[in-house]
């Protein structure tokens, strides 16, 4: 074919015996860069919640009200513990910011505990998601005293 018959298209390369075009690349670059990955807020919240709970001195996550509702939910058959209780994440395309609400054990240095929680959460979230953690805000909502009842389920029920 002449160029006038084909228009401005280049001549195709001759193929090998199996019909493949020689020298042509498939796709367009590194396969790892083809497409987009999105990570839901809940995924980051679960990772952060697990990482925060792993730090010695963190008694629980969430406010008193959230923990009370969670305790009720945990007792319902089929209910499961919420690892995202006390965690709020804002996830962008390449960065995330986290807010944590924790209950600390009595006697633990809150400043040291907050530092350890930040380090553990940032490490886990960045390693697992590839997102940059720009901030981890920690609100201490309560202190677990040694003589506090773990839950009120130890008392005799009022109704039978």
Short mmCIF file of N, CA and C in Angstrom, two decimals:
data_model
loop_
_atom_site.label_atom_id
_atom_site.label_comp_id
_atom_site.label_asym_id
_atom_site.label_seq_id
_atom_site.Cartn_x
_atom_site.Cartn_y
_atom_site.Cartn_z
N UNK A 1 0.83 -1.18 0.00
CA UNK A 1 0.00 0.00 0.00
C UNK A 1 0.87 1.23 0.00
N UNK A 2 0.38 2.22 -0.63
CA UNK A 2 1.11 3.48 -0.64
C UNK A 2 0.58 4.35 0.47
N UNK A 3 1.31 5.41 0.78
CA UNK A 3 0.90 6.30 1.85
C UNK A 3 -0.41 6.96 1.55
N UNK A 4 -0.69 7.23 0.30
CA UNK A 4 -1.96 7.87 -0.05
C UNK A 4 -3.13 6.92 0.18
N UNK A 5 -2.92 5.63 -0.01
CA UNK A 5 -3.99 4.67 0.21
C UNK A 5 -4.25 4.46 1.70
N UNK A 6 -3.22 4.60 2.54
CA UNK A 6 -3.35 4.37 3.97
C UNK A 6 -3.63 5.64 4.75
N UNK A 7 -3.48 6.74 4.19
CA UNK A 7 -3.58 7.97 4.96
C UNK A 7 -2.22 8.25 5.59
N UNK A 8 -2.22 8.79 6.80
CA UNK A 8 -0.96 9.11 7.48
C UNK A 8 -0.53 8.04 8.46
N UNK A 9 -1.13 6.89 8.43
CA UNK A 9 -0.75 5.83 9.36
C UNK A 9 0.57 5.22 8.95
N UNK A 10 1.40 4.88 9.92
CA UNK A 10 2.67 4.22 9.59
C UNK A 10 2.43 2.79 9.14
N UNK A 11 3.36 2.27 8.39
CA UNK A 11 3.29 0.88 7.96
C UNK A 11 3.38 -0.02 9.18
N UNK A 12 2.55 -1.08 9.27
CA UNK A 12 2.68 -2.00 10.40
C UNK A 12 3.96 -2.80 10.30
N UNK A 13 4.50 -3.16 11.45
CA UNK A 13 5.71 -3.99 11.47
C UNK A 13 5.32 -5.41 11.12
N UNK A 14 6.26 -6.11 10.58
CA UNK A 14 5.96 -7.49 10.23
C UNK A 14 5.95 -8.33 11.49
N UNK A 15 5.08 -9.30 11.51
CA UNK A 15 4.93 -10.13 12.69
C UNK A 15 5.85 -11.32 12.65
N UNK A 16 5.93 -12.00 13.79
CA UNK A 16 6.70 -13.25 13.83
C UNK A 16 5.80 -14.37 13.36
N UNK A 17 6.23 -15.61 13.47
CA UNK A 17 5.48 -16.74 12.94
C UNK A 17 4.15 -16.95 13.68
N UNK A 18 3.97 -16.36 14.85
CA UNK A 18 2.74 -16.54 15.60
C UNK A 18 1.79 -15.36 15.43
N UNK A 19 2.13 -14.41 14.60
CA UNK A 19 1.24 -13.31 14.32
C UNK A 19 1.39 -12.12 15.25
N UNK A 20 2.34 -12.14 16.17
CA UNK A 20 2.53 -11.03 17.10
C UNK A 20 3.33 -9.94 16.41
N UNK A 21 3.05 -8.71 16.76
CA UNK A 21 3.79 -7.61 16.20
C UNK A 21 5.11 -7.49 16.95
N UNK A 22 6.19 -7.44 16.21
CA UNK A 22 7.50 -7.34 16.83
C UNK A 22 7.76 -5.92 17.30
N UNK A 23 8.38 -5.80 18.44
CA UNK A 23 8.81 -4.50 18.93
C UNK A 23 7.71 -3.68 19.56
N UNK A 24 6.48 -4.13 19.55
CA UNK A 24 5.38 -3.35 20.13
C UNK A 24 5.27 -3.66 21.62
N UNK A 25 5.03 -2.63 22.42
CA UNK A 25 4.84 -2.82 23.86
C UNK A 25 3.35 -2.88 24.15
N UNK A 26 2.99 -3.69 25.11
CA UNK A 26 1.60 -3.77 25.54
C UNK A 26 1.40 -2.82 26.71
N UNK A 27 0.17 -2.35 26.89
CA UNK A 27 -0.16 -1.51 28.04
C UNK A 27 0.37 -0.11 27.87
N UNK A 28 1.34 0.21 28.59
CA UNK A 28 1.88 1.55 28.53
C UNK A 28 2.63 1.86 29.81
N UNK A 29 3.70 1.21 30.04
CA UNK A 29 4.49 1.50 31.22
C UNK A 29 4.39 0.40 32.26
N UNK A 30 4.82 0.75 33.44
CA UNK A 30 4.86 -0.18 34.57
C UNK A 30 3.44 -0.65 34.93
N UNK A 31 3.22 -1.95 35.01
CA UNK A 31 1.88 -2.44 35.35
C UNK A 31 1.37 -1.93 36.70
N UNK A 32 2.26 -1.64 37.63
CA UNK A 32 1.85 -1.16 38.95
C UNK A 32 1.21 0.22 38.90
N UNK A 33 1.45 0.97 37.83
CA UNK A 33 0.90 2.33 37.72
C UNK A 33 -0.37 2.39 36.89
N UNK A 34 -0.84 1.26 36.42
CA UNK A 34 -2.04 1.24 35.60
C UNK A 34 -3.26 1.11 36.51
N UNK A 35 -4.06 2.13 36.56
CA UNK A 35 -5.26 2.08 37.39
C UNK A 35 -5.09 2.88 38.67
N UNK A 36 -6.14 2.89 39.46
CA UNK A 36 -6.17 3.69 40.67
C UNK A 36 -6.64 2.83 41.83
N UNK A 37 -6.06 3.02 43.00
CA UNK A 37 -6.46 2.31 44.20
C UNK A 37 -7.08 3.32 45.15
N UNK A 38 -8.27 3.02 45.64
CA UNK A 38 -8.89 3.87 46.65
C UNK A 38 -9.04 3.07 47.94
N UNK A 39 -8.85 3.74 49.05
CA UNK A 39 -8.94 3.11 50.36
C UNK A 39 -10.04 3.81 51.14
N UNK A 40 -11.01 3.05 51.61
CA UNK A 40 -12.14 3.60 52.35
C UNK A 40 -11.71 4.10 53.72
N UNK A 41 -12.42 5.11 54.22
CA UNK A 41 -12.15 5.64 55.55
C UNK A 41 -12.18 4.52 56.60
N UNK A 42 -13.15 3.61 56.47
CA UNK A 42 -13.30 2.53 57.45
C UNK A 42 -12.11 1.60 57.51
N UNK A 43 -11.44 1.41 56.39
CA UNK A 43 -10.24 0.56 56.37
C UNK A 43 -9.13 1.20 57.21
N UNK A 44 -8.91 2.49 56.99
CA UNK A 44 -7.88 3.21 57.75
C UNK A 44 -8.27 3.25 59.23
N UNK A 45 -9.56 3.42 59.53
CA UNK A 45 -10.02 3.45 60.92
C UNK A 45 -9.76 2.12 61.62
N UNK A 46 -9.98 1.01 60.93
CA UNK A 46 -9.72 -0.30 61.53
C UNK A 46 -8.24 -0.49 61.82
N UNK A 47 -7.41 -0.13 60.86
CA UNK A 47 -5.96 -0.27 61.04
C UNK A 47 -5.49 0.58 62.22
N UNK A 48 -5.95 1.83 62.26
CA UNK A 48 -5.55 2.74 63.34
C UNK A 48 -6.07 2.26 64.69
N UNK A 49 -7.30 1.77 64.72
CA UNK A 49 -7.87 1.27 65.97
C UNK A 49 -7.11 0.09 66.53
N UNK A 50 -6.76 -0.84 65.66
CA UNK A 50 -5.97 -2.01 66.10
C UNK A 50 -4.59 -1.58 66.60
N UNK A 51 -3.96 -0.67 65.87
CA UNK A 51 -2.62 -0.21 66.25
C UNK A 51 -2.65 0.54 67.58
N UNK A 52 -3.67 1.35 67.80
CA UNK A 52 -3.77 2.11 69.06
C UNK A 52 -4.01 1.16 70.23
N UNK A 53 -4.84 0.16 70.05
CA UNK A 53 -5.13 -0.79 71.14
C UNK A 53 -3.92 -1.64 71.50
N UNK A 54 -2.99 -1.79 70.57
CA UNK A 54 -1.79 -2.58 70.82
C UNK A 54 -0.82 -1.91 71.80
N UNK A 55 -0.99 -0.62 72.05
CA UNK A 55 -0.06 0.12 72.91
C UNK A 55 -0.45 -0.12 74.37
N UNK A 56 0.52 -0.54 75.17
CA UNK A 56 0.30 -0.78 76.59
C UNK A 56 -0.04 0.54 77.26
N UNK A 57 -1.13 0.56 78.03
CA UNK A 57 -1.58 1.77 78.70
C UNK A 57 -2.88 2.29 78.14
N UNK A 58 -3.24 1.83 76.93
CA UNK A 58 -4.54 2.19 76.35
C UNK A 58 -5.54 1.17 76.88
N UNK A 59 -6.48 1.66 77.70
CA UNK A 59 -7.47 0.75 78.29
C UNK A 59 -8.62 0.48 77.32
N UNK A 60 -9.10 1.53 76.66
CA UNK A 60 -10.23 1.39 75.75
C UNK A 60 -10.20 2.54 74.76
N UNK A 61 -11.09 2.46 73.78
CA UNK A 61 -11.21 3.50 72.77
C UNK A 61 -12.64 4.03 72.79
N UNK A 62 -12.79 5.34 72.59
CA UNK A 62 -14.10 5.95 72.48
C UNK A 62 -14.53 6.62 73.77
N UNK A 63 -15.61 7.40 73.66
CA UNK A 63 -16.16 8.10 74.82
C UNK A 63 -16.94 7.11 75.68
N UNK A 64 -17.33 7.53 76.85
CA UNK A 64 -18.11 6.68 77.75
C UNK A 64 -19.40 6.23 77.10
N UNK A 65 -20.09 7.13 76.40
CA UNK A 65 -21.34 6.79 75.74
C UNK A 65 -21.12 5.77 74.63
N UNK A 66 -20.08 5.98 73.83
CA UNK A 66 -19.78 5.04 72.74
C UNK A 66 -19.42 3.67 73.29
N UNK A 67 -18.70 3.64 74.40
CA UNK A 67 -18.32 2.36 75.00
C UNK A 67 -19.56 1.64 75.56
N UNK A 68 -20.50 2.41 76.14
CA UNK A 68 -21.73 1.82 76.67
C UNK A 68 -22.55 1.21 75.54
N UNK A 69 -22.72 1.96 74.45
CA UNK A 69 -23.44 1.42 73.30
C UNK A 69 -22.72 0.20 72.73
N UNK A 70 -21.42 0.26 72.70
CA UNK A 70 -20.63 -0.86 72.19
C UNK A 70 -20.78 -2.10 73.05
N UNK A 71 -20.85 -1.91 74.36
CA UNK A 71 -21.02 -3.05 75.26
C UNK A 71 -22.37 -3.72 75.02
N UNK A 72 -23.40 -2.93 74.77
CA UNK A 72 -24.71 -3.48 74.47
C UNK A 72 -24.65 -4.23 73.15
N UNK A 73 -24.02 -3.62 72.13
CA UNK A 73 -23.90 -4.26 70.82
C UNK A 73 -23.12 -5.57 70.92
N UNK A 74 -22.08 -5.61 71.78
CA UNK A 74 -21.27 -6.81 71.93
C UNK A 74 -22.06 -7.98 72.50
N UNK A 75 -23.08 -7.67 73.29
CA UNK A 75 -23.87 -8.73 73.93
C UNK A 75 -24.97 -9.28 73.03
N UNK A 76 -25.28 -8.58 71.96
CA UNK A 76 -26.30 -9.05 71.03
C UNK A 76 -25.71 -10.21 70.23
N UNK A 77 -26.44 -11.31 70.14
CA UNK A 77 -25.92 -12.44 69.35
C UNK A 77 -25.62 -12.01 67.91
N UNK A 78 -24.47 -12.38 67.46
CA UNK A 78 -24.04 -12.01 66.11
C UNK A 78 -23.34 -10.67 66.07
N UNK A 79 -23.38 -9.93 67.18
CA UNK A 79 -22.69 -8.64 67.23
C UNK A 79 -21.19 -8.86 67.37
N UNK A 80 -20.42 -7.91 66.96
CA UNK A 80 -18.98 -8.05 67.09
C UNK A 80 -18.39 -6.76 67.65
N UNK A 81 -17.22 -6.88 68.24
CA UNK A 81 -16.56 -5.70 68.77
C UNK A 81 -16.19 -4.77 67.64
N UNK A 82 -16.41 -3.50 67.87
CA UNK A 82 -16.10 -2.51 66.85
C UNK A 82 -14.67 -2.01 67.07
N UNK A 83 -13.79 -2.36 66.16
CA UNK A 83 -12.41 -1.90 66.28
C UNK A 83 -12.28 -0.44 65.86
N UNK A 84 -13.34 0.10 65.25
CA UNK A 84 -13.28 1.50 64.83
C UNK A 84 -13.83 2.45 65.89
N UNK A 85 -14.31 1.92 67.01
CA UNK A 85 -14.84 2.78 68.07
C UNK A 85 -13.73 3.73 68.55
N UNK A 86 -14.03 5.01 68.57
CA UNK A 86 -13.06 5.99 69.03
C UNK A 86 -12.08 6.44 67.97
N UNK A 87 -12.30 6.05 66.72
CA UNK A 87 -11.39 6.41 65.62
C UNK A 87 -12.18 7.08 64.51
N UNK A 88 -11.68 8.19 64.02
CA UNK A 88 -12.26 8.87 62.87
C UNK A 88 -11.13 9.18 61.91
N UNK A 89 -11.30 8.80 60.64
CA UNK A 89 -10.28 9.03 59.63
C UNK A 89 -10.85 9.87 58.50
N UNK A 90 -10.03 10.75 57.98
CA UNK A 90 -10.32 11.48 56.75
C UNK A 90 -9.26 11.05 55.75
N UNK A 91 -9.69 10.40 54.68
CA UNK A 91 -8.76 9.82 53.72
C UNK A 91 -8.86 10.56 52.40
N UNK A 92 -7.70 11.04 51.93
CA UNK A 92 -7.61 11.64 50.61
C UNK A 92 -6.97 10.66 49.66
N UNK A 93 -6.48 11.17 48.53
CA UNK A 93 -5.85 10.28 47.54
C UNK A 93 -4.49 9.80 47.99
N UNK A 94 -3.73 10.66 48.67
CA UNK A 94 -2.37 10.26 49.08
C UNK A 94 -2.09 10.52 50.56
N UNK A 95 -3.03 11.14 51.27
CA UNK A 95 -2.82 11.48 52.68
C UNK A 95 -4.04 11.11 53.50
N UNK A 96 -3.82 10.99 54.81
CA UNK A 96 -4.92 10.75 55.74
C UNK A 96 -4.64 11.48 57.05
N UNK A 97 -5.71 11.84 57.74
CA UNK A 97 -5.62 12.45 59.07
C UNK A 97 -6.53 11.65 59.99
N UNK A 98 -6.10 11.48 61.23
CA UNK A 98 -6.83 10.64 62.16
C UNK A 98 -7.13 11.37 63.47
N UNK A 99 -8.30 11.09 64.03
CA UNK A 99 -8.69 11.55 65.35
C UNK A 99 -8.97 10.31 66.19
N UNK A 100 -8.31 10.20 67.35
CA UNK A 100 -8.50 9.06 68.24
C UNK A 100 -9.01 9.56 69.59
N UNK A 101 -9.92 8.80 70.18
CA UNK A 101 -10.41 9.08 71.53
C UNK A 101 -10.08 7.85 72.36
N UNK A 102 -9.28 8.05 73.41
CA UNK A 102 -8.80 6.90 74.18
C UNK A 102 -9.09 7.06 75.67
N UNK A 103 -9.11 5.92 76.35
CA UNK A 103 -9.16 5.85 77.80
C UNK A 103 -7.83 5.26 78.25
N UNK A 104 -7.16 5.94 79.16
CA UNK A 104 -5.84 5.49 79.59
C UNK A 104 -5.91 4.79 80.94
N UNK A 105 -4.98 3.92 81.17
CA UNK A 105 -4.83 3.26 82.46
C UNK A 105 -4.28 4.27 83.47
N UNK A 106 -4.75 4.21 84.70
CA UNK A 106 -4.25 5.10 85.74
C UNK A 106 -2.76 4.85 85.98
N UNK A 107 -2.02 5.93 86.15
CA UNK A 107 -0.60 5.83 86.45
C UNK A 107 0.30 5.93 85.22
N UNK A 108 -0.27 5.85 84.04
CA UNK A 108 0.51 5.93 82.81
C UNK A 108 0.71 7.39 82.43
N UNK A 109 1.91 7.74 82.00
CA UNK A 109 2.17 9.10 81.53
C UNK A 109 1.40 9.32 80.24
N UNK A 110 0.47 10.27 80.28
CA UNK A 110 -0.37 10.52 79.11
C UNK A 110 0.47 11.04 77.94
N UNK A 111 1.45 11.90 78.21
CA UNK A 111 2.30 12.42 77.13
C UNK A 111 3.08 11.30 76.45
N UNK A 112 3.66 10.40 77.25
CA UNK A 112 4.42 9.28 76.68
C UNK A 112 3.50 8.31 75.94
N UNK A 113 2.31 8.08 76.51
CA UNK A 113 1.36 7.18 75.87
C UNK A 113 0.89 7.76 74.53
N UNK A 114 0.59 9.04 74.50
CA UNK A 114 0.15 9.67 73.25
C UNK A 114 1.23 9.57 72.18
N UNK A 115 2.48 9.76 72.58
CA UNK A 115 3.60 9.65 71.63
C UNK A 115 3.69 8.22 71.09
N UNK A 116 3.58 7.23 71.98
CA UNK A 116 3.67 5.83 71.55
C UNK A 116 2.50 5.45 70.65
N UNK A 117 1.30 5.94 70.97
CA UNK A 117 0.13 5.65 70.13
C UNK A 117 0.32 6.26 68.75
N UNK A 118 0.76 7.53 68.70
CA UNK A 118 1.00 8.18 67.40
C UNK A 118 1.99 7.38 66.56
N UNK A 119 3.11 7.01 67.17
CA UNK A 119 4.14 6.27 66.43
C UNK A 119 3.61 4.95 65.90
N UNK A 120 2.86 4.21 66.73
CA UNK A 120 2.35 2.91 66.32
C UNK A 120 1.29 3.04 65.23
N UNK A 121 0.40 4.01 65.39
CA UNK A 121 -0.66 4.21 64.41
C UNK A 121 -0.08 4.67 63.07
N UNK A 122 0.81 5.65 63.11
CA UNK A 122 1.41 6.15 61.86
C UNK A 122 2.16 5.03 61.14
N UNK A 123 2.93 4.28 61.89
CA UNK A 123 3.70 3.19 61.29
C UNK A 123 2.77 2.16 60.63
N UNK A 124 1.73 1.74 61.32
CA UNK A 124 0.83 0.72 60.79
C UNK A 124 0.06 1.24 59.57
N UNK A 125 -0.50 2.44 59.66
CA UNK A 125 -1.30 2.97 58.56
C UNK A 125 -0.44 3.21 57.33
N UNK A 126 0.73 3.81 57.50
CA UNK A 126 1.59 4.08 56.34
C UNK A 126 2.10 2.79 55.71
N UNK A 127 2.45 1.81 56.53
CA UNK A 127 2.97 0.55 56.02
C UNK A 127 1.89 -0.21 55.25
N UNK A 128 0.67 -0.23 55.79
CA UNK A 128 -0.38 -1.05 55.18
C UNK A 128 -1.09 -0.36 54.02
N UNK A 129 -1.16 0.96 54.03
CA UNK A 129 -1.94 1.65 53.01
C UNK A 129 -1.10 2.42 52.00
N UNK A 130 0.12 2.80 52.39
CA UNK A 130 0.93 3.65 51.53
C UNK A 130 0.53 5.12 51.60
N UNK A 131 -0.49 5.44 52.40
CA UNK A 131 -0.90 6.83 52.57
C UNK A 131 0.04 7.53 53.54
N UNK A 132 0.23 8.83 53.35
CA UNK A 132 1.00 9.63 54.30
C UNK A 132 0.05 10.09 55.40
N UNK A 133 0.41 9.80 56.65
CA UNK A 133 -0.40 10.25 57.78
C UNK A 133 0.09 11.64 58.15
N UNK A 134 -0.77 12.64 57.95
CA UNK A 134 -0.36 14.03 58.19
C UNK A 134 -0.56 14.44 59.64
N UNK A 135 -1.52 13.82 60.34
CA UNK A 135 -1.69 14.12 61.77
C UNK A 135 -2.49 13.02 62.44
N UNK A 136 -2.19 12.85 63.73
CA UNK A 136 -2.96 11.95 64.58
C UNK A 136 -3.30 12.76 65.83
N UNK A 137 -4.56 13.18 65.93
CA UNK A 137 -5.02 13.93 67.10
C UNK A 137 -5.57 12.95 68.12
N UNK A 138 -5.15 13.10 69.37
CA UNK A 138 -5.56 12.18 70.42
C UNK A 138 -6.29 12.95 71.50
N UNK A 139 -7.50 12.50 71.81
CA UNK A 139 -8.29 13.06 72.91
C UNK A 139 -8.40 11.99 73.99
N UNK A 140 -7.94 12.32 75.19
CA UNK A 140 -8.06 11.40 76.32
C UNK A 140 -9.39 11.71 76.99
N UNK A 141 -10.33 10.77 76.92
CA UNK A 141 -11.67 11.02 77.44
C UNK A 141 -11.89 10.49 78.85
N UNK A 142 -11.00 9.62 79.34
CA UNK A 142 -11.20 9.06 80.67
C UNK A 142 -9.92 8.39 81.13
N UNK A 143 -9.87 8.12 82.43
CA UNK A 143 -8.78 7.37 83.04
C UNK A 143 -9.40 6.17 83.73
N UNK A 144 -8.89 4.99 83.46
CA UNK A 144 -9.37 3.76 84.10
C UNK A 144 -8.65 3.63 85.43
N UNK A 145 -9.42 3.78 86.52
CA UNK A 145 -8.86 3.64 87.86
C UNK A 145 -8.80 2.17 88.24
N UNK A 146 -7.86 1.81 89.11
CA UNK A 146 -7.71 0.39 89.46
C UNK A 146 -8.97 -0.23 90.08
N UNK A 147 -9.75 0.55 90.81
CA UNK A 147 -10.93 0.00 91.48
C UNK A 147 -12.22 0.20 90.70
N UNK A 148 -12.14 0.75 89.47
CA UNK A 148 -13.34 0.90 88.63
C UNK A 148 -13.85 -0.47 88.23
N UNK A 149 -15.18 -0.59 88.20
CA UNK A 149 -15.78 -1.82 87.70
C UNK A 149 -15.55 -1.88 86.20
N UNK A 150 -15.18 -3.03 85.69
CA UNK A 150 -14.97 -3.19 84.25
C UNK A 150 -16.27 -2.96 83.49
N UNK A 151 -17.33 -3.61 83.95
CA UNK A 151 -18.65 -3.34 83.40
C UNK A 151 -19.68 -3.63 84.47
N UNK A 152 -20.87 -3.11 84.31
CA UNK A 152 -21.88 -3.28 85.34
C UNK A 152 -22.57 -4.64 85.26
N UNK A 153 -22.10 -5.51 84.42
CA UNK A 153 -22.71 -6.83 84.27
C UNK A 153 -22.41 -7.75 85.43
N UNK A 154 -21.52 -7.36 86.36
CA UNK A 154 -21.18 -8.20 87.49
C UNK A 154 -22.22 -8.13 88.60
N UNK A 155 -23.07 -7.10 88.58
CA UNK A 155 -24.09 -6.95 89.61
C UNK A 155 -25.23 -7.92 89.34
N UNK A 156 -26.03 -8.17 90.39
CA UNK A 156 -27.20 -9.01 90.22
C UNK A 156 -28.20 -8.28 89.31
N UNK A 157 -28.82 -8.96 88.39
CA UNK A 157 -29.81 -8.29 87.53
C UNK A 157 -31.02 -7.86 88.35
N UNK A 158 -31.59 -6.71 88.00
CA UNK A 158 -32.75 -6.20 88.73
C UNK A 158 -34.02 -6.93 88.31
N UNK A 159 -34.04 -7.43 87.11
CA UNK A 159 -35.21 -8.15 86.61
C UNK A 159 -34.87 -9.61 86.38
N UNK A 160 -35.82 -10.46 86.67
CA UNK A 160 -35.59 -11.88 86.44
C UNK A 160 -36.66 -12.47 85.57
#
